[in-house]
Coordinates of C-alpha atoms and ligand atoms in Angstrom, one line a residue:
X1 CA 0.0 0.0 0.0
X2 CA 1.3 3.5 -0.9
X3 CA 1.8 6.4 1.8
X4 CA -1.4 8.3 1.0
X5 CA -1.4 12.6 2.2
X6 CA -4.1 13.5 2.5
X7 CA -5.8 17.4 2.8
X8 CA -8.9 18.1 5.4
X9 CA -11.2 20.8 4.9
X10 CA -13.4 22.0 7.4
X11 CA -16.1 24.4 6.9
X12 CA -19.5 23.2 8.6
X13 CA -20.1 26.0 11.3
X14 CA -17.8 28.4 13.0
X15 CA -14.4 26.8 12.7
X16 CA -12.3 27.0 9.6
X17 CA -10.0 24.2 9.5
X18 CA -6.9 22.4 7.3
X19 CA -5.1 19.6 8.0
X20 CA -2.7 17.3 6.7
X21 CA -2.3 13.4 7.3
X22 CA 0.3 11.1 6.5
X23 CA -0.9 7.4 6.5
X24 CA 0.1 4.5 5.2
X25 CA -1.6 0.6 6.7
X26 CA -2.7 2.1 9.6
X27 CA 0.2 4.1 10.6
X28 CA -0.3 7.7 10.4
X29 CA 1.4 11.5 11.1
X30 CA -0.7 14.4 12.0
X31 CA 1.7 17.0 9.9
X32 CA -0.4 19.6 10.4
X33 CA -4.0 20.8 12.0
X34 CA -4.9 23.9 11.8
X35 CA -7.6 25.9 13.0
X36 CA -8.4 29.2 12.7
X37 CA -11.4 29.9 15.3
X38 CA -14.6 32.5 15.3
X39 CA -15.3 32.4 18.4
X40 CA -14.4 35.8 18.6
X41 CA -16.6 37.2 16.2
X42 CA -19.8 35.4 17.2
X43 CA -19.5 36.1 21.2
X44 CA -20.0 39.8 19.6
X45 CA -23.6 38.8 19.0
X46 CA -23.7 35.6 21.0
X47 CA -24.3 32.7 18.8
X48 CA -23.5 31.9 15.4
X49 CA -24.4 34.7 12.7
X50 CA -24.2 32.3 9.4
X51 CA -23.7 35.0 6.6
X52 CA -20.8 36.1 9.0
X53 CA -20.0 32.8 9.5
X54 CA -19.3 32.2 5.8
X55 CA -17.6 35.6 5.2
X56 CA -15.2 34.8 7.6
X57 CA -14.5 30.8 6.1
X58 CA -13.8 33.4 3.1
X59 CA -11.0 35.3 3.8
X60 CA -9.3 32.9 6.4
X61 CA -9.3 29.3 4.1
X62 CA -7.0 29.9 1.6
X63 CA -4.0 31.1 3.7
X64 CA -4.8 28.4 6.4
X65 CA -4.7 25.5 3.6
X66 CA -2.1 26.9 1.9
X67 CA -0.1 27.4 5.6
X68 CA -1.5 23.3 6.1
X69 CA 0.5 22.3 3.0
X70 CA 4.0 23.8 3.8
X71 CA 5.9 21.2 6.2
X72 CA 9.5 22.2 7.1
X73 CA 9.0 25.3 4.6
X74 CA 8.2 23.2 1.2
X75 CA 4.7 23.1 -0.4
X76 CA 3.2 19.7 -0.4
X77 CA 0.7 18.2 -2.7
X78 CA -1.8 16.1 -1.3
X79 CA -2.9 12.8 -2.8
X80 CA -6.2 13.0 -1.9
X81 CA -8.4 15.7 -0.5
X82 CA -11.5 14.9 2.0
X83 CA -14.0 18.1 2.4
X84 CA -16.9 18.0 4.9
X85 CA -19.8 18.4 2.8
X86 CA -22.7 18.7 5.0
X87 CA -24.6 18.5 7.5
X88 CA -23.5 22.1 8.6
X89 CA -24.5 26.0 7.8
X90 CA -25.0 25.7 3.6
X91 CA -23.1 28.9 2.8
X92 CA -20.0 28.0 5.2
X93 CA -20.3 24.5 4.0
X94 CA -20.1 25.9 0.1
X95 CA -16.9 27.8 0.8
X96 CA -15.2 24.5 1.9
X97 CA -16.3 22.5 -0.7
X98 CA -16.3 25.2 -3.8
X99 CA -11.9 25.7 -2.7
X100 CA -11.7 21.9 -2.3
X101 CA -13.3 21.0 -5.9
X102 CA -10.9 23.7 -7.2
X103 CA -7.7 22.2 -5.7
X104 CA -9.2 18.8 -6.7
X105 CA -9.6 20.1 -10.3
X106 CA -6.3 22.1 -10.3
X107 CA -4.4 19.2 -9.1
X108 CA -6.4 16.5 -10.8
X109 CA -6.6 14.5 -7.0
X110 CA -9.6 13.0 -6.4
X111 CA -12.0 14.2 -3.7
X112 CA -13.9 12.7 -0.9
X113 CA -17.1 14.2 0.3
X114 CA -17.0 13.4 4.2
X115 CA -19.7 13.8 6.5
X116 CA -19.6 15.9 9.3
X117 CA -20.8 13.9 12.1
X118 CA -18.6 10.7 10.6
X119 CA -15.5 13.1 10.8
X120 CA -16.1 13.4 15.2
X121 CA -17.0 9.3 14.7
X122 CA -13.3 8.6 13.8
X123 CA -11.7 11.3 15.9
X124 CA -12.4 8.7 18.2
X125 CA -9.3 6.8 16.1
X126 CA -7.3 10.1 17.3
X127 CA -7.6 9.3 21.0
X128 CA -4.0 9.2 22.2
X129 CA -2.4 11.5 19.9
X130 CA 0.3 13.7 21.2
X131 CA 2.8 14.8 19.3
X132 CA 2.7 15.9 15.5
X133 CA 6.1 14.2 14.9
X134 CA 5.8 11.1 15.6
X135 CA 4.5 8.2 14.0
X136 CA 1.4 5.9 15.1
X137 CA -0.6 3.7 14.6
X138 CA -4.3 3.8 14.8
X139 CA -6.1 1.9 17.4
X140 CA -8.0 -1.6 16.0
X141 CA -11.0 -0.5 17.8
X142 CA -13.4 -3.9 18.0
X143 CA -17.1 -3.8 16.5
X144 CA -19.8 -3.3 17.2
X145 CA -19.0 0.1 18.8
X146 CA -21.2 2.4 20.2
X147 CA -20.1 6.1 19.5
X148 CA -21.9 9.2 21.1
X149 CA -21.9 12.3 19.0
X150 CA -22.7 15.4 21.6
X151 CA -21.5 18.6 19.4
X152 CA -23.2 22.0 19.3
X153 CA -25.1 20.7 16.5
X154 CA -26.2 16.9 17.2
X155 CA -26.5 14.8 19.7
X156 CA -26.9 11.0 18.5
X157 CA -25.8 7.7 19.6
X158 CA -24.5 6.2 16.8
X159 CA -24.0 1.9 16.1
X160 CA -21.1 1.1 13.8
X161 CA -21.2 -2.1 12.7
X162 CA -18.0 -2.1 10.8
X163 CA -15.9 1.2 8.9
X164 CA -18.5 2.7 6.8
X165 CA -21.4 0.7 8.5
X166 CA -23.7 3.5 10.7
X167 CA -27.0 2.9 12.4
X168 CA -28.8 6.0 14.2
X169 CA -30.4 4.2 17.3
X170 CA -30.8 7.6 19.2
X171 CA -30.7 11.4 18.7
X172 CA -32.3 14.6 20.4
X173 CA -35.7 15.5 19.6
X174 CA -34.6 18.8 20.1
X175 CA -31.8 20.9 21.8
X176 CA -28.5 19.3 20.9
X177 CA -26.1 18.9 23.9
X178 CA -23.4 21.5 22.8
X179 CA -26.9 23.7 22.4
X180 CA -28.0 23.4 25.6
X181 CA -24.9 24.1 27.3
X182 CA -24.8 27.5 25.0
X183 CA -27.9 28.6 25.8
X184 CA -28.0 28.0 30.0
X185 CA -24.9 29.9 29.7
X186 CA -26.8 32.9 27.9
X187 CA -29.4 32.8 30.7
X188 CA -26.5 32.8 33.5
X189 CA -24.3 36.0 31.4
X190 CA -21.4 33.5 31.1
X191 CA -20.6 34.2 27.1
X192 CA -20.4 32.6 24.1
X193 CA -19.4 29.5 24.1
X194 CA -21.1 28.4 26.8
X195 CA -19.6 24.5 27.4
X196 CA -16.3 25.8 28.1
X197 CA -17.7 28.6 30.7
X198 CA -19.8 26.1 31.9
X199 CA -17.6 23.9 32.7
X200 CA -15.1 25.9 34.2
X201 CA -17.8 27.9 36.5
X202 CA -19.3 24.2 37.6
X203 CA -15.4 23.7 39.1
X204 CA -17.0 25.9 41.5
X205 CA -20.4 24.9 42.3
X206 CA -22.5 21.8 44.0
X207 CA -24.3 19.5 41.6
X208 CA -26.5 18.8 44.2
X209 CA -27.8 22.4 45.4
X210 CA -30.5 22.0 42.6
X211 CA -33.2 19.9 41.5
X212 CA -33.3 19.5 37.9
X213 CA -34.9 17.1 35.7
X214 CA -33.2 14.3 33.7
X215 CA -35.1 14.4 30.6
X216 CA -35.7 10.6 28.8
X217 CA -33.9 8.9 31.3
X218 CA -36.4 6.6 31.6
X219 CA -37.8 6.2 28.3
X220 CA -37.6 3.2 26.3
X221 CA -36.0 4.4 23.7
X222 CA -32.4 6.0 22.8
X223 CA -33.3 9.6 22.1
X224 CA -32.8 12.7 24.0
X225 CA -34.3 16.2 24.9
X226 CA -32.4 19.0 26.4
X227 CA -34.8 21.7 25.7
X228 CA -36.9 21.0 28.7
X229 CA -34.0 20.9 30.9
X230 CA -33.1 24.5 29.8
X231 CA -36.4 25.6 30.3
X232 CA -36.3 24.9 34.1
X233 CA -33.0 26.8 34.1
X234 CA -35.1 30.2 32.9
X235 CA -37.4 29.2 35.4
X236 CA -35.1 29.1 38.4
X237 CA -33.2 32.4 36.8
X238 CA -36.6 34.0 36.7
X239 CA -37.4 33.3 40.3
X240 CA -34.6 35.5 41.6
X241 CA -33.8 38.6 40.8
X242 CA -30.0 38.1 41.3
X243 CA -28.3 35.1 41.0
X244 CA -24.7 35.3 43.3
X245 CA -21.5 34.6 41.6
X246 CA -21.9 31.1 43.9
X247 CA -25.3 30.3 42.8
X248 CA -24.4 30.9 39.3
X249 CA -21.7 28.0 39.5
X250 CA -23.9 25.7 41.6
X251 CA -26.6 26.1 38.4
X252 CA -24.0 25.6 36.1
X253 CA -22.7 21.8 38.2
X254 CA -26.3 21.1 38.5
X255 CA -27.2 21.5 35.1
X256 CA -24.0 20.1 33.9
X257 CA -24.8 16.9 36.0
X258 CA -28.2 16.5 34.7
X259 CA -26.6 16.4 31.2
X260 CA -23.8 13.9 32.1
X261 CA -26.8 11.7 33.8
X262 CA -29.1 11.6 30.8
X263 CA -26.1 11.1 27.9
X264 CA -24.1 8.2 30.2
X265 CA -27.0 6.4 31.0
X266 CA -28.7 6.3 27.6
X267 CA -25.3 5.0 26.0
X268 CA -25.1 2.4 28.5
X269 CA -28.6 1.2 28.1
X270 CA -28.1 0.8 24.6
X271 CA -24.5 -0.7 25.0
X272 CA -25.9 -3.6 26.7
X273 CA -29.0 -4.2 24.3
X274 CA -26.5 -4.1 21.7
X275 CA -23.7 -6.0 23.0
X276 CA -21.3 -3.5 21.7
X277 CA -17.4 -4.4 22.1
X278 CA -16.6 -0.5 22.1
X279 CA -18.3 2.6 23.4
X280 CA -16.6 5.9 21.9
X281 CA -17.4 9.3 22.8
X282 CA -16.3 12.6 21.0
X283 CA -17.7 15.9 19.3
X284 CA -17.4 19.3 21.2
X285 CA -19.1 18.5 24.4
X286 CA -17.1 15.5 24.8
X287 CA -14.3 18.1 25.8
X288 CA -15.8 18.8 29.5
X289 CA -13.8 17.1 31.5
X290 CA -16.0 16.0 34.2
X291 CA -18.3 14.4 31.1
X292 CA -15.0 12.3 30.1
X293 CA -14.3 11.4 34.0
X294 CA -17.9 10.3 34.8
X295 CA -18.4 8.2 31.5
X296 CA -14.5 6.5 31.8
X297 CA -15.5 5.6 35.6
X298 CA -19.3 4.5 34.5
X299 CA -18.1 2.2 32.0
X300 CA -15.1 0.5 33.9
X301 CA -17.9 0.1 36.6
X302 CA -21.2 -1.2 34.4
X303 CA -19.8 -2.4 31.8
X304 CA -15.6 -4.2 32.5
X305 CA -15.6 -5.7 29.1
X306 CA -15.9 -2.8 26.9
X307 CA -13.4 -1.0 25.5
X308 CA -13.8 3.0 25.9
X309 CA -12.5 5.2 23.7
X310 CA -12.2 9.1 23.6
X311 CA -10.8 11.7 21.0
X312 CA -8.2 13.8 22.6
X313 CA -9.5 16.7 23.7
X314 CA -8.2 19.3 20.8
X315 CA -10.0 16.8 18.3
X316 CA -13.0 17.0 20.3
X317 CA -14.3 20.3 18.8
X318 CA -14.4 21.0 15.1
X319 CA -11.3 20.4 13.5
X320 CA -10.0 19.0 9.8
X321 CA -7.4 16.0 10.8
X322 CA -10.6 14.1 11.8
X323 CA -12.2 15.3 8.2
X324 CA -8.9 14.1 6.5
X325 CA -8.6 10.4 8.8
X326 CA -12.3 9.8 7.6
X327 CA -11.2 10.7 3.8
X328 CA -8.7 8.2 4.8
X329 CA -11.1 5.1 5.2
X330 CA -12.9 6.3 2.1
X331 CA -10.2 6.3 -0.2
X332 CA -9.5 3.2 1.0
X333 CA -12.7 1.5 -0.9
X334 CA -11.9 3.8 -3.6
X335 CA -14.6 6.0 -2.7
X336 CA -14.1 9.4 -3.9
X337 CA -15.0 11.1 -6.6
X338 CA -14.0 13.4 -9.7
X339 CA -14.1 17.3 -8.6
X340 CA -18.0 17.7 -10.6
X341 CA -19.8 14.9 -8.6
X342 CA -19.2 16.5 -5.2
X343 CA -22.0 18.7 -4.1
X344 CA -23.3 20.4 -0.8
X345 CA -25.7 18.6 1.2
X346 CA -26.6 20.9 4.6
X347 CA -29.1 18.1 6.0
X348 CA -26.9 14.6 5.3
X349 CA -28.0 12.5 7.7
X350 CA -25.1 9.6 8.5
X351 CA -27.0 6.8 9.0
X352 CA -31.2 5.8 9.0
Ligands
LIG1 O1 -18.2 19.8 17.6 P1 -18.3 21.3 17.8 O2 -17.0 22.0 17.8 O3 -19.2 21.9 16.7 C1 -20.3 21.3 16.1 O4 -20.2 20.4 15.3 O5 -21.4 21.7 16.6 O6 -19.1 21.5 19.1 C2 -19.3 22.8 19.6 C3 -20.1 22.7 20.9 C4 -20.6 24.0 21.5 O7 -22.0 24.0 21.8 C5 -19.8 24.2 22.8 O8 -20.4 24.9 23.8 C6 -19.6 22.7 23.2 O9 -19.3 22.1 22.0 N1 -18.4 22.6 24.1 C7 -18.5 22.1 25.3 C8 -17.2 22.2 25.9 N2 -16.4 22.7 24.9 C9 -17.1 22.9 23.8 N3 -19.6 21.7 26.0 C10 -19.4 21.3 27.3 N4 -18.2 21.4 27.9 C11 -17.1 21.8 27.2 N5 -15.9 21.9 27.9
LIG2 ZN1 -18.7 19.4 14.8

């Protein structure tokens, strides 16, 4: 098998990102990962504007790809190039793919239309990676593997049957996890984004000093709802007039441990009735740290036999090495395509 190179774009939401991966039979080199972030420009207005959004992808892609290709100060040329092509905001999604089906065209490479949520699957694959230098090799992570996809866009509990093979068996009927956690932090004045405020204000708090609900915990399926959990939030924040800097971090553990309740024991439920060998977890929310503590020590505890995987935290939110390792596995069927074929699709679903 020949050393494939292969170029990530990412362009879904608020993240423009380029990477570069080395592989070759499973052994692999992160030579670059790049992401240039908007958070700045959307805590202005506190969520995500989308024509801003896309403007943005604009002027920062081509210097960040072209900054992506130079290793040790020489251009390289990809063999391959893997673009996400949906789901994700259409007009940032169309800046990603219209720069990638020019390369792909300029450089006669072929392309690989990735999906989004199948790009934070395999980031799972990027669990232990450290350092950019070295070499490694990618973990032979045993199926049937459960993976749980909590980004600011999706929450879905996702059954892989083999590479390629996805079954949705759960997703939110509403609020997506990452959403959730954005929007409580609107009602407490913490910023945008609100996981990583969150998070770092719950450091502070008691999980216990409030009573909120666990939405779908008991139901009999695998989906989930966050919106009614944000809703008693604005209820409690309407109740006072002031909220202290103390009660502010208790609400933020309490709520943050009503989340971590509802998404471990969902993907444990269905790890049993499925007899997984593997239960993965990644996508921006699977960066809180007391999410990745509580779910390791949950499934050492319920579940001994199963592996537990977790992409490293910088791979957790939106990045392109994950876009490019999932181009990876595609090329590897032979599944891309001449620049023409590859189009935008803002609602791809992964799996039915
Ligand atoms: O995967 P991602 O970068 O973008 C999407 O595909 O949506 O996820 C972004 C989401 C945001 O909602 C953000 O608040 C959340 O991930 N997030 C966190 C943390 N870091 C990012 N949520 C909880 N705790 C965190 N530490
Ligand atoms: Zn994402």
């Amino acid at each position: 098998m020949k050393l494939m190179k292969i170029l990530g774009i990412e362009t879904s939401c608020d993240e423009t990102a380029a990477s570069l991966l080395e592989i070759k039979a499973g052994r692999f080199r992160i030579l670059s990962s790049l992401v240039a972030s908007q958070i700045k420009i959307h805590a202005k207005t506190g969520g995500v504007v989308p024509e801003v959004a896309a403007r943005e992808h604009l002027t920062k892609l081509l210097p960040l790809i072209e900054k992506s290709l130079t290793i040790n100060r020489s251009p390289i040329k990809p063999d391959v190039i893997a673009v996400t092509s949906g789901p994700g905001l259409i007009t940032s999604l169309m800046v990603g793919v219209e720069a990638a089906k020019t390369l792909s065209y300029l450089w006669q490479k072929p392309l690989v239309a990735v999906n989004h949520l199948e790009a934070h699957l395999y980031s799972n694959w990027l669990g232990d990676y450290r350092d950019s230098n070295k070499i490694q090799s990618l973990p032979k992570i045993k199926f049937p593997a459960l993976c749980l996809i909590v980004s600011g866009g999706h929450t879905e509990l996702v059954l892989m049957r083999n590479y390629g093979q996805y079954k949705s068996i759960g997703q939110t009927q509403d609020d997506a996890a990452g959403e959730a956690f954005d929007k409580v932090a609107k009602l407490l004045k913490l910023g945008y984004p609100g996981g990583p405020a969150i998070s770092s204000l719950a450091k502070k708090g008691a999980k216990e000093i409030f009573d909120l609900p666990r939405p779908m915990i008991k139901s009999g399926n695998f989906d989930f709802s966050f919106s009614g959990l944000k809703t008693a939030v604005l209820y409690l924040v309407r109740e006072r007039d002031r909220l202290s800097k103390q009660k502010r971090a208790d609400l933020s553990a309490s709520f943050q441990q009503a989340v971590i309740d509802v998404l471990i024991a969902k993907t444990l439920k269905a790890a049993k009735k499925y007899k997984v060998k593997s239960i993965m977890l990644s996508g921006g929310v699977a960066a809180n740290q007391e999410l990745r503590r509580q779910f390791r020590t949950a499934v050492k505890k319920q579940e001994p036999k199963v592996k537990f995987y977790l992409a490293a935290t910088k791979f957790c939110t939106d990045n392109a090495a994950m876009v490019a390792l999932a181009g990876y596995f595609h090329a590897l069927k032979h599944e891309s395509a001449t620049w023409s074929k590859v189009k935008v699709d803002p609602n791809w679903e992964l799996a039915v």
